[in-house]
């Protein structure tokens, strides 16, 4: 879902049909800059791209007339449609809540950029924080069925359509990959999804697919890989918390995981996702070590776990 970065811009991942009427959606990182009056999209979060890498697409907000919800008859997936001049841009979000929030912030950004006649300079330009606060929150629940997390909306019927799939084959963001090794499938999957991690030697940042089970945190090159690049046993993790070190503060949604051998720096796609990973890893460690030890040796405060 969109979040506000340190430059006061809306950011987040969406899928876009870059070639009109192609039906092929590509995942891109979007930045909505209301001060510059533009919507930009990149191959990935610019923080993870080579220095000087530019955007792969852009829209001037003054060209956008309306952002609406479009539900085609077949397949029955939810889309956001941006009317911009002679072209319509079709976007897909991760889920219903993500979709609703993007529609809200985009439409509010248009109102800020192109005020209605007669409003003059008295128009109140809401801040990104205010805009996000106006969006109705939608609750979701996660159930483990056959070892696979199934995420479903719990809002009352009639509030909208569930889930915006990508190209008809998109899995839930936290669902485990199709081709995990047999050993991983035998474990109960707690959380799974893409994050960006810093390398141990080169200190470069690469996107990896993380899978948390009841015994370890594993990461793969992609969600289609069978064997993990590395498996980190939960018993080796000493602390998980939001990263506060100054040399990494330019990265949004960054958390650190301290183990016996090294400190892992991991960047999530949003603040919500970052806190979700911290909570999930911390909870898995507590569950593994048992309630008998948690009272004296485990302390969890505001998303930080310390042993």
PDB file of C-alpha atoms in Angstrom:
ATOM      1  CA  UNK A   1       0.000   0.000   0.000  1.00  0.00           C
ATOM      2  CA  UNK A   2       1.233   3.579  -0.496  1.00  0.00           C
ATOM      3  CA  UNK A   3       3.372   5.079   2.236  1.00  0.00           C
ATOM      4  CA  UNK A   4       4.981   8.490   2.720  1.00  0.00           C
ATOM      5  CA  UNK A   5       8.771   8.578   2.324  1.00  0.00           C
ATOM      6  CA  UNK A   6      11.255  11.029   3.842  1.00  0.00           C
ATOM      7  CA  UNK A   7      10.699  13.449   0.959  1.00  0.00           C
ATOM      8  CA  UNK A   8       6.961  13.565   1.714  1.00  0.00           C
ATOM      9  CA  UNK A   9       6.020  11.596  -1.410  1.00  0.00           C
ATOM     10  CA  UNK A  10       3.615   8.682  -1.800  1.00  0.00           C
ATOM     11  CA  UNK A  11       5.460   5.486  -2.747  1.00  0.00           C
ATOM     12  CA  UNK A  12       4.719   1.825  -3.353  1.00  0.00           C
ATOM     13  CA  UNK A  13       4.514  -1.046  -5.824  1.00  0.00           C
ATOM     14  CA  UNK A  14       1.786  -1.432  -8.444  1.00  0.00           C
ATOM     15  CA  UNK A  15       1.420  -3.458 -11.638  1.00  0.00           C
ATOM     16  CA  UNK A  16       0.936  -1.420 -14.819  1.00  0.00           C
ATOM     17  CA  UNK A  17      -0.058  -2.292 -18.354  1.00  0.00           C
ATOM     18  CA  UNK A  18       2.779  -0.343 -19.975  1.00  0.00           C
ATOM     19  CA  UNK A  19       1.772  -1.231 -23.536  1.00  0.00           C
ATOM     20  CA  UNK A  20      -1.844  -0.268 -24.070  1.00  0.00           C
ATOM     21  CA  UNK A  21      -4.273  -3.149 -24.709  1.00  0.00           C
ATOM     22  CA  UNK A  22      -1.475  -5.715 -24.309  1.00  0.00           C
ATOM     23  CA  UNK A  23      -3.017  -7.321 -21.219  1.00  0.00           C
ATOM     24  CA  UNK A  24       0.509  -7.778 -19.852  1.00  0.00           C
ATOM     25  CA  UNK A  25       1.142  -6.202 -16.466  1.00  0.00           C
ATOM     26  CA  UNK A  26       4.606  -5.425 -15.119  1.00  0.00           C
ATOM     27  CA  UNK A  27       5.517  -4.693 -11.510  1.00  0.00           C
ATOM     28  CA  UNK A  28       6.855  -1.175 -11.033  1.00  0.00           C
ATOM     29  CA  UNK A  29       7.686   1.104  -8.110  1.00  0.00           C
ATOM     30  CA  UNK A  30       5.553   4.267  -8.165  1.00  0.00           C
ATOM     31  CA  UNK A  31       6.326   7.661  -6.670  1.00  0.00           C
ATOM     32  CA  UNK A  32       3.556  10.253  -6.455  1.00  0.00           C
ATOM     33  CA  UNK A  33       5.136  13.665  -5.994  1.00  0.00           C
ATOM     34  CA  UNK A  34       2.423  16.255  -5.381  1.00  0.00           C
ATOM     35  CA  UNK A  35       4.928  19.129  -5.090  1.00  0.00           C
ATOM     36  CA  UNK A  36       6.381  18.389  -8.536  1.00  0.00           C
ATOM     37  CA  UNK A  37       2.950  17.442  -9.911  1.00  0.00           C
ATOM     38  CA  UNK A  38       4.000  14.084 -11.305  1.00  0.00           C
ATOM     39  CA  UNK A  39       3.489  10.331 -11.041  1.00  0.00           C
ATOM     40  CA  UNK A  40       6.697   8.422 -11.805  1.00  0.00           C
ATOM     41  CA  UNK A  41       7.394   4.724 -11.992  1.00  0.00           C
ATOM     42  CA  UNK A  42      10.677   2.834 -11.834  1.00  0.00           C
ATOM     43  CA  UNK A  43      11.939  -0.718 -12.339  1.00  0.00           C
ATOM     44  CA  UNK A  44      12.389  -0.935  -8.551  1.00  0.00           C
ATOM     45  CA  UNK A  45      12.695   1.362  -5.562  1.00  0.00           C
ATOM     46  CA  UNK A  46      15.287   3.947  -6.740  1.00  0.00           C
ATOM     47  CA  UNK A  47      17.199   3.276  -3.518  1.00  0.00           C
ATOM     48  CA  UNK A  48      17.902  -0.200  -4.884  1.00  0.00           C
ATOM     49  CA  UNK A  49      18.781   0.839  -8.460  1.00  0.00           C
ATOM     50  CA  UNK A  50      22.230   1.812  -9.779  1.00  0.00           C
ATOM     51  CA  UNK A  51      23.139   5.452  -9.250  1.00  0.00           C
ATOM     52  CA  UNK A  52      21.681   7.624 -11.983  1.00  0.00           C
ATOM     53  CA  UNK A  53      19.010   5.127 -13.044  1.00  0.00           C
ATOM     54  CA  UNK A  54      15.955   7.055 -14.193  1.00  0.00           C
ATOM     55  CA  UNK A  55      12.261   6.349 -14.287  1.00  0.00           C
ATOM     56  CA  UNK A  56      10.729   4.129 -16.949  1.00  0.00           C
ATOM     57  CA  UNK A  57       7.486   6.093 -17.137  1.00  0.00           C
ATOM     58  CA  UNK A  58       5.827   9.277 -15.949  1.00  0.00           C
ATOM     59  CA  UNK A  59       2.562  11.189 -15.954  1.00  0.00           C
ATOM     60  CA  UNK A  60       1.973  14.873 -15.325  1.00  0.00           C
ATOM     61  CA  UNK A  61      -0.844  15.103 -12.791  1.00  0.00           C
ATOM     62  CA  UNK A  62      -2.455  17.937 -14.739  1.00  0.00           C
ATOM     63  CA  UNK A  63      -3.112  15.472 -17.587  1.00  0.00           C
ATOM     64  CA  UNK A  64      -5.065  13.072 -15.369  1.00  0.00           C
ATOM     65  CA  UNK A  65      -8.809  13.661 -15.431  1.00  0.00           C
ATOM     66  CA  UNK A  66     -10.014  10.825 -13.193  1.00  0.00           C
ATOM     67  CA  UNK A  67      -8.870   7.694 -11.371  1.00  0.00           C
ATOM     68  CA  UNK A  68     -11.578   5.045 -11.147  1.00  0.00           C
ATOM     69  CA  UNK A  69     -12.139   1.404 -10.255  1.00  0.00           C
ATOM     70  CA  UNK A  70     -12.630  -0.796 -13.303  1.00  0.00           C
ATOM     71  CA  UNK A  71     -13.818  -4.413 -13.036  1.00  0.00           C
ATOM     72  CA  UNK A  72     -13.712  -6.233 -16.402  1.00  0.00           C
ATOM     73  CA  UNK A  73     -16.137  -9.045 -17.053  1.00  0.00           C
ATOM     74  CA  UNK A  74     -13.384 -11.579 -17.735  1.00  0.00           C
ATOM     75  CA  UNK A  75     -11.161 -12.091 -15.921  1.00  0.00           C
ATOM     76  CA  UNK A  76     -12.845 -10.713 -12.801  1.00  0.00           C
ATOM     77  CA  UNK A  77      -9.919  -8.763 -11.375  1.00  0.00           C
ATOM     78  CA  UNK A  78      -9.958  -5.232  -9.970  1.00  0.00           C
ATOM     79  CA  UNK A  79      -8.060  -2.493 -11.753  1.00  0.00           C
ATOM     80  CA  UNK A  80      -7.417   1.182 -11.272  1.00  0.00           C
ATOM     81  CA  UNK A  81      -7.937   3.211 -14.444  1.00  0.00           C
ATOM     82  CA  UNK A  82      -6.163   6.522 -14.945  1.00  0.00           C
ATOM     83  CA  UNK A  83      -7.741   8.668 -17.655  1.00  0.00           C
ATOM     84  CA  UNK A  84      -4.929  10.743 -19.117  1.00  0.00           C
ATOM     85  CA  UNK A  85      -5.778  12.538 -22.335  1.00  0.00           C
ATOM     86  CA  UNK A  86      -6.367  10.051 -25.145  1.00  0.00           C
ATOM     87  CA  UNK A  87      -5.088   7.062 -23.177  1.00  0.00           C
ATOM     88  CA  UNK A  88      -6.219   5.028 -20.215  1.00  0.00           C
ATOM     89  CA  UNK A  89      -3.621   3.502 -17.899  1.00  0.00           C
ATOM     90  CA  UNK A  90      -4.593   0.278 -16.159  1.00  0.00           C
ATOM     91  CA  UNK A  91      -3.012  -0.515 -12.784  1.00  0.00           C
ATOM     92  CA  UNK A  92      -3.348  -3.437 -10.399  1.00  0.00           C
ATOM     93  CA  UNK A  93      -2.689  -3.393  -6.658  1.00  0.00           C
ATOM     94  CA  UNK A  94      -1.667  -6.124  -4.210  1.00  0.00           C
ATOM     95  CA  UNK A  95      -5.061  -6.301  -2.536  1.00  0.00           C
ATOM     96  CA  UNK A  96      -8.333  -4.469  -2.052  1.00  0.00           C
ATOM     97  CA  UNK A  97      -7.042  -2.141   0.665  1.00  0.00           C
ATOM     98  CA  UNK A  98      -4.016  -1.209  -1.450  1.00  0.00           C
ATOM     99  CA  UNK A  99      -6.299  -0.494  -4.406  1.00  0.00           C
ATOM    100  CA  UNK A 100      -8.656   1.739  -2.406  1.00  0.00           C
ATOM    101  CA  UNK A 101      -5.808   3.749  -0.888  1.00  0.00           C
ATOM    102  CA  UNK A 102      -4.084   4.362  -4.236  1.00  0.00           C
ATOM    103  CA  UNK A 103      -7.345   5.529  -5.822  1.00  0.00           C
ATOM    104  CA  UNK A 104      -7.890   7.895  -2.906  1.00  0.00           C
ATOM    105  CA  UNK A 105      -4.423   9.469  -2.882  1.00  0.00           C
ATOM    106  CA  UNK A 106      -4.329   9.807  -6.685  1.00  0.00           C
ATOM    107  CA  UNK A 107      -7.710  11.496  -6.875  1.00  0.00           C
ATOM    108  CA  UNK A 108      -6.793  13.828  -4.016  1.00  0.00           C
ATOM    109  CA  UNK A 109      -3.500  14.641  -5.743  1.00  0.00           C
ATOM    110  CA  UNK A 110      -5.424  15.613  -8.874  1.00  0.00           C
ATOM    111  CA  UNK A 111      -7.617  17.979  -6.835  1.00  0.00           C
ATOM    112  CA  UNK A 112      -4.509  19.581  -5.368  1.00  0.00           C
ATOM    113  CA  UNK A 113      -2.856  19.991  -8.760  1.00  0.00           C
ATOM    114  CA  UNK A 114      -5.918  21.178 -10.688  1.00  0.00           C
ATOM    115  CA  UNK A 115      -8.246  23.110  -8.341  1.00  0.00           C
ATOM    116  CA  UNK A 116     -11.810  23.661  -9.443  1.00  0.00           C
ATOM    117  CA  UNK A 117     -12.722  27.094 -10.891  1.00  0.00           C
ATOM    118  CA  UNK A 118     -13.409  29.632  -8.176  1.00  0.00           C
ATOM    119  CA  UNK A 119     -11.419  27.842  -5.491  1.00  0.00           C
ATOM    120  CA  UNK A 120      -8.410  30.082  -6.064  1.00  0.00           C
ATOM    121  CA  UNK A 121      -5.535  29.934  -3.617  1.00  0.00           C
ATOM    122  CA  UNK A 122      -7.742  29.067  -0.675  1.00  0.00           C
ATOM    123  CA  UNK A 123      -7.771  25.384  -1.633  1.00  0.00           C
ATOM    124  CA  UNK A 124      -6.396  23.312   1.219  1.00  0.00           C
ATOM    125  CA  UNK A 125      -3.621  21.061  -0.057  1.00  0.00           C
ATOM    126  CA  UNK A 126      -3.794  18.123   2.274  1.00  0.00           C
ATOM    127  CA  UNK A 127      -0.545  16.543   3.332  1.00  0.00           C
ATOM    128  CA  UNK A 128       0.215  12.922   2.391  1.00  0.00           C
ATOM    129  CA  UNK A 129      -0.283  11.946   6.028  1.00  0.00           C
ATOM    130  CA  UNK A 130      -3.738  13.580   6.047  1.00  0.00           C
ATOM    131  CA  UNK A 131      -4.706  11.878   2.804  1.00  0.00           C
ATOM    132  CA  UNK A 132      -3.752   8.444   4.054  1.00  0.00           C
ATOM    133  CA  UNK A 133      -5.710   9.115   7.225  1.00  0.00           C
ATOM    134  CA  UNK A 134      -8.921   9.582   5.221  1.00  0.00           C
ATOM    135  CA  UNK A 135      -8.827   6.111   3.692  1.00  0.00           C
ATOM    136  CA  UNK A 136     -11.090   3.529   5.261  1.00  0.00           C
ATOM    137  CA  UNK A 137      -9.086   0.590   6.579  1.00  0.00           C
ATOM    138  CA  UNK A 138     -10.020  -2.910   5.488  1.00  0.00           C
ATOM    139  CA  UNK A 139      -9.310  -5.864   7.770  1.00  0.00           C
ATOM    140  CA  UNK A 140      -7.755  -9.077   6.521  1.00  0.00           C
ATOM    141  CA  UNK A 141      -7.210 -12.480   8.080  1.00  0.00           C
ATOM    142  CA  UNK A 142      -4.594 -15.134   7.354  1.00  0.00           C
ATOM    143  CA  UNK A 143      -5.378 -18.841   7.608  1.00  0.00           C
ATOM    144  CA  UNK A 144      -2.911 -21.703   7.199  1.00  0.00           C
ATOM    145  CA  UNK A 145      -4.542 -24.283   4.919  1.00  0.00           C
ATOM    146  CA  UNK A 146      -2.407 -27.221   3.881  1.00  0.00           C
ATOM    147  CA  UNK A 147       0.697 -25.323   4.927  1.00  0.00           C
ATOM    148  CA  UNK A 148      -0.167 -22.376   2.669  1.00  0.00           C
ATOM    149  CA  UNK A 149      -1.170 -18.960   4.099  1.00  0.00           C
ATOM    150  CA  UNK A 150      -4.502 -17.860   2.604  1.00  0.00           C
ATOM    151  CA  UNK A 151      -5.248 -14.140   2.993  1.00  0.00           C
ATOM    152  CA  UNK A 152      -8.894 -13.054   2.812  1.00  0.00           C
ATOM    153  CA  UNK A 153     -10.709  -9.804   3.479  1.00  0.00           C
ATOM    154  CA  UNK A 154     -12.982  -9.684   6.497  1.00  0.00           C
ATOM    155  CA  UNK A 155     -14.942  -6.542   5.593  1.00  0.00           C
ATOM    156  CA  UNK A 156     -18.709  -6.779   5.320  1.00  0.00           C
ATOM    157  CA  UNK A 157     -20.217  -7.832   2.040  1.00  0.00           C
ATOM    158  CA  UNK A 158     -20.804  -4.994  -0.362  1.00  0.00           C
ATOM    159  CA  UNK A 159     -17.674  -2.992   0.517  1.00  0.00           C
ATOM    160  CA  UNK A 160     -15.803  -4.095  -2.576  1.00  0.00           C
ATOM    161  CA  UNK A 161     -14.187  -6.926  -4.459  1.00  0.00           C
ATOM    162  CA  UNK A 162     -11.434  -8.949  -2.869  1.00  0.00           C
ATOM    163  CA  UNK A 163      -7.877  -8.955  -4.148  1.00  0.00           C
ATOM    164  CA  UNK A 164      -6.387  -7.517  -7.313  1.00  0.00           C
ATOM    165  CA  UNK A 165      -4.624 -10.398  -9.042  1.00  0.00           C
ATOM    166  CA  UNK A 166      -1.926  -9.755 -11.592  1.00  0.00           C
ATOM    167  CA  UNK A 167      -2.480 -11.345 -14.967  1.00  0.00           C
ATOM    168  CA  UNK A 168      -4.727 -13.993 -13.430  1.00  0.00           C
ATOM    169  CA  UNK A 169      -1.838 -15.854 -11.777  1.00  0.00           C
ATOM    170  CA  UNK A 170      -0.673 -13.566  -8.982  1.00  0.00           C
ATOM    171  CA  UNK A 171      -0.452 -15.244  -5.589  1.00  0.00           C
ATOM    172  CA  UNK A 172      -1.101 -13.486  -2.315  1.00  0.00           C
ATOM    173  CA  UNK A 173       1.964 -11.466  -1.324  1.00  0.00           C
ATOM    174  CA  UNK A 174       2.678 -13.668   1.667  1.00  0.00           C
ATOM    175  CA  UNK A 175       1.949 -16.977   0.000  1.00  0.00           C
ATOM    176  CA  UNK A 176       4.777 -19.484  -0.310  1.00  0.00           C
ATOM    177  CA  UNK A 177       6.417 -20.082  -3.731  1.00  0.00           C
ATOM    178  CA  UNK A 178       5.280 -22.933  -5.962  1.00  0.00           C
ATOM    179  CA  UNK A 179       8.588 -24.756  -6.097  1.00  0.00           C
ATOM    180  CA  UNK A 180       9.993 -24.683  -2.581  1.00  0.00           C
ATOM    181  CA  UNK A 181      12.123 -27.654  -1.635  1.00  0.00           C
ATOM    182  CA  UNK A 182      10.376 -30.602  -0.040  1.00  0.00           C
ATOM    183  CA  UNK A 183      11.951 -29.792   3.313  1.00  0.00           C
ATOM    184  CA  UNK A 184      10.544 -26.262   3.291  1.00  0.00           C
ATOM    185  CA  UNK A 185       7.077 -27.480   2.327  1.00  0.00           C
ATOM    186  CA  UNK A 186       7.065 -29.785   5.320  1.00  0.00           C
ATOM    187  CA  UNK A 187       7.428 -26.777   7.633  1.00  0.00           C
ATOM    188  CA  UNK A 188       4.525 -24.538   8.588  1.00  0.00           C
ATOM    189  CA  UNK A 189       4.955 -21.319   6.590  1.00  0.00           C
ATOM    190  CA  UNK A 190       4.386 -18.267   8.793  1.00  0.00           C
ATOM    191  CA  UNK A 191       5.154 -15.459   6.351  1.00  0.00           C
ATOM    192  CA  UNK A 192       6.622 -15.135   2.858  1.00  0.00           C
ATOM    193  CA  UNK A 193       7.319 -12.288   0.450  1.00  0.00           C
ATOM    194  CA  UNK A 194       9.909 -10.173  -1.309  1.00  0.00           C
ATOM    195  CA  UNK A 195      12.300  -7.864   0.536  1.00  0.00           C
ATOM    196  CA  UNK A 196      15.636  -6.256  -0.326  1.00  0.00           C
ATOM    197  CA  UNK A 197      18.728  -7.309   1.637  1.00  0.00           C
ATOM    198  CA  UNK A 198      22.261  -6.005   1.831  1.00  0.00           C
ATOM    199  CA  UNK A 199      25.038  -8.365   0.733  1.00  0.00           C
ATOM    200  CA  UNK A 200      27.635  -9.513   3.264  1.00  0.00           C
ATOM    201  CA  UNK A 201      30.741  -8.716   1.161  1.00  0.00           C
ATOM    202  CA  UNK A 202      29.906  -6.287  -1.661  1.00  0.00           C
ATOM    203  CA  UNK A 203      27.327  -4.402   0.462  1.00  0.00           C
ATOM    204  CA  UNK A 204      25.043  -4.158  -2.568  1.00  0.00           C
ATOM    205  CA  UNK A 205      21.270  -4.473  -2.271  1.00  0.00           C
ATOM    206  CA  UNK A 206      19.335  -7.261  -3.983  1.00  0.00           C
ATOM    207  CA  UNK A 207      15.709  -8.307  -3.955  1.00  0.00           C
ATOM    208  CA  UNK A 208      15.191 -11.733  -2.451  1.00  0.00           C
ATOM    209  CA  UNK A 209      12.181 -13.919  -1.649  1.00  0.00           C
ATOM    210  CA  UNK A 210      11.966 -14.573   2.104  1.00  0.00           C
ATOM    211  CA  UNK A 211      10.134 -17.481   3.702  1.00  0.00           C
ATOM    212  CA  UNK A 212       9.691 -17.683   7.463  1.00  0.00           C
ATOM    213  CA  UNK A 213       8.773 -21.048   8.948  1.00  0.00           C
ATOM    214  CA  UNK A 214       8.688 -22.374  12.500  1.00  0.00           C
ATOM    215  CA  UNK A 215      12.416 -23.176  12.525  1.00  0.00           C
ATOM    216  CA  UNK A 216      14.210 -20.731  10.223  1.00  0.00           C
ATOM    217  CA  UNK A 217      14.117 -17.679   7.976  1.00  0.00           C
ATOM    218  CA  UNK A 218      15.119 -18.664   4.432  1.00  0.00           C
ATOM    219  CA  UNK A 219      15.715 -16.483   1.411  1.00  0.00           C
ATOM    220  CA  UNK A 220      15.675 -17.403  -2.271  1.00  0.00           C
ATOM    221  CA  UNK A 221      16.780 -15.669  -5.454  1.00  0.00           C
ATOM    222  CA  UNK A 222      13.154 -15.701  -6.676  1.00  0.00           C
ATOM    223  CA  UNK A 223       9.860 -17.226  -5.572  1.00  0.00           C
ATOM    224  CA  UNK A 224      10.330 -19.961  -8.191  1.00  0.00           C
ATOM    225  CA  UNK A 225      13.564 -21.373  -6.759  1.00  0.00           C
ATOM    226  CA  UNK A 226      13.629 -24.801  -5.136  1.00  0.00           C
ATOM    227  CA  UNK A 227      16.595 -24.348  -2.804  1.00  0.00           C
ATOM    228  CA  UNK A 228      17.250 -21.299  -0.581  1.00  0.00           C
ATOM    229  CA  UNK A 229      20.386 -19.213  -0.940  1.00  0.00           C
ATOM    230  CA  UNK A 230      20.601 -19.322   2.828  1.00  0.00           C
ATOM    231  CA  UNK A 231      18.654 -20.624   5.784  1.00  0.00           C
ATOM    232  CA  UNK A 232      18.972 -18.706   9.057  1.00  0.00           C
ATOM    233  CA  UNK A 233      17.956 -20.826  12.074  1.00  0.00           C
ATOM    234  CA  UNK A 234      15.713 -18.951  14.473  1.00  0.00           C
ATOM    235  CA  UNK A 235      17.860 -20.097  17.390  1.00  0.00           C
ATOM    236  CA  UNK A 236      20.740 -17.984  15.985  1.00  0.00           C
ATOM    237  CA  UNK A 237      18.699 -14.754  15.838  1.00  0.00           C
ATOM    238  CA  UNK A 238      19.324 -12.562  18.881  1.00  0.00           C
ATOM    239  CA  UNK A 239      17.442  -9.373  17.991  1.00  0.00           C
ATOM    240  CA  UNK A 240      15.022  -8.038  15.354  1.00  0.00           C
ATOM    241  CA  UNK A 241      14.205  -4.326  15.242  1.00  0.00           C
ATOM    242  CA  UNK A 242      13.715  -1.295  13.043  1.00  0.00           C
ATOM    243  CA  UNK A 243      17.101  -0.055  11.914  1.00  0.00           C
ATOM    244  CA  UNK A 244      18.234   3.152  13.629  1.00  0.00           C
ATOM    245  CA  UNK A 245      21.878   3.296  12.494  1.00  0.00           C
ATOM    246  CA  UNK A 246      22.729   6.561  10.786  1.00  0.00           C
ATOM    247  CA  UNK A 247      24.579   5.080   7.801  1.00  0.00           C
ATOM    248  CA  UNK A 248      21.412   3.273   6.716  1.00  0.00           C
ATOM    249  CA  UNK A 249      18.862   5.954   7.581  1.00  0.00           C
ATOM    250  CA  UNK A 250      18.437   7.015   3.939  1.00  0.00           C
ATOM    251  CA  UNK A 251      16.608   3.738   3.302  1.00  0.00           C
ATOM    252  CA  UNK A 252      12.913   3.560   4.077  1.00  0.00           C
ATOM    253  CA  UNK A 253      11.344   0.598   5.899  1.00  0.00           C
ATOM    254  CA  UNK A 254      14.673  -0.877   6.971  1.00  0.00           C
ATOM    255  CA  UNK A 255      15.042  -3.385   9.793  1.00  0.00           C
ATOM    256  CA  UNK A 256      18.003  -5.279  11.175  1.00  0.00           C
ATOM    257  CA  UNK A 257      18.288  -8.857  12.303  1.00  0.00           C
ATOM    258  CA  UNK A 258      21.248  -9.628  14.561  1.00  0.00           C
ATOM    259  CA  UNK A 259      22.490 -13.234  14.491  1.00  0.00           C
ATOM    260  CA  UNK A 260      25.455 -15.097  15.945  1.00  0.00           C
ATOM    261  CA  UNK A 261      27.508 -14.568  12.774  1.00  0.00           C
ATOM    262  CA  UNK A 262      26.386 -11.197  11.316  1.00  0.00           C
ATOM    263  CA  UNK A 263      23.767  -8.473  11.235  1.00  0.00           C
ATOM    264  CA  UNK A 264      21.337  -8.671   8.313  1.00  0.00           C
ATOM    265  CA  UNK A 265      19.902  -5.420   6.970  1.00  0.00           C
ATOM    266  CA  UNK A 266      16.547  -5.987   5.252  1.00  0.00           C
ATOM    267  CA  UNK A 267      14.345  -3.419   3.527  1.00  0.00           C
ATOM    268  CA  UNK A 268      10.605  -4.035   3.201  1.00  0.00           C
ATOM    269  CA  UNK A 269       8.314  -2.450   0.624  1.00  0.00           C
ATOM    270  CA  UNK A 270       6.285  -0.440   3.139  1.00  0.00           C
ATOM    271  CA  UNK A 271       6.230   0.489   6.834  1.00  0.00           C
ATOM    272  CA  UNK A 272       3.374  -1.968   7.388  1.00  0.00           C
ATOM    273  CA  UNK A 273       5.334  -4.775   5.759  1.00  0.00           C
ATOM    274  CA  UNK A 274       8.437  -3.945   7.813  1.00  0.00           C
ATOM    275  CA  UNK A 275       6.530  -4.088  11.109  1.00  0.00           C
ATOM    276  CA  UNK A 276       4.794  -7.253   9.947  1.00  0.00           C
ATOM    277  CA  UNK A 277       8.150  -8.975   9.337  1.00  0.00           C
ATOM    278  CA  UNK A 278       9.524  -7.835  12.700  1.00  0.00           C
ATOM    279  CA  UNK A 279       6.419  -9.109  14.484  1.00  0.00           C
ATOM    280  CA  UNK A 280       6.360 -12.400  12.572  1.00  0.00           C
ATOM    281  CA  UNK A 281      10.053 -13.192  13.149  1.00  0.00           C
ATOM    282  CA  UNK A 282       9.885 -12.180  16.806  1.00  0.00           C
ATOM    283  CA  UNK A 283       6.752 -14.246  17.338  1.00  0.00           C
ATOM    284  CA  UNK A 284       8.270 -17.287  15.632  1.00  0.00           C
ATOM    285  CA  UNK A 285      11.321 -17.095  17.901  1.00  0.00           C
ATOM    286  CA  UNK A 286       9.176 -16.822  21.025  1.00  0.00           C
ATOM    287  CA  UNK A 287       7.044 -19.751  19.863  1.00  0.00           C
ATOM    288  CA  UNK A 288      10.110 -21.892  19.189  1.00  0.00           C
ATOM    289  CA  UNK A 289      11.739 -21.166  22.539  1.00  0.00           C
ATOM    290  CA  UNK A 290       8.527 -21.785  24.411  1.00  0.00           C
ATOM    291  CA  UNK A 291       6.497 -19.789  26.948  1.00  0.00           C
ATOM    292  CA  UNK A 292       8.648 -21.030  29.813  1.00  0.00           C
ATOM    293  CA  UNK A 293      11.582 -18.893  28.715  1.00  0.00           C
ATOM    294  CA  UNK A 294       9.736 -15.870  27.395  1.00  0.00           C
ATOM    295  CA  UNK A 295       8.958 -14.293  30.773  1.00  0.00           C
ATOM    296  CA  UNK A 296      12.572 -13.834  31.883  1.00  0.00           C
ATOM    297  CA  UNK A 297      14.656 -13.894  28.716  1.00  0.00           C
ATOM    298  CA  UNK A 298      12.516 -12.316  26.023  1.00  0.00           C
ATOM    299  CA  UNK A 299      11.429  -8.696  25.897  1.00  0.00           C
ATOM    300  CA  UNK A 300       9.319  -7.322  23.042  1.00  0.00           C
ATOM    301  CA  UNK A 301       8.667  -3.579  22.949  1.00  0.00           C
ATOM    302  CA  UNK A 302       7.093  -1.741  19.982  1.00  0.00           C
ATOM    303  CA  UNK A 303       8.134  -4.238  17.369  1.00  0.00           C
ATOM    304  CA  UNK A 304      11.581  -4.863  18.840  1.00  0.00           C
ATOM    305  CA  UNK A 305      12.539  -8.256  20.247  1.00  0.00           C
ATOM    306  CA  UNK A 306      15.627  -8.698  22.439  1.00  0.00           C
ATOM    307  CA  UNK A 307      17.040 -11.811  24.015  1.00  0.00           C
TER     308      UNK A 307
END
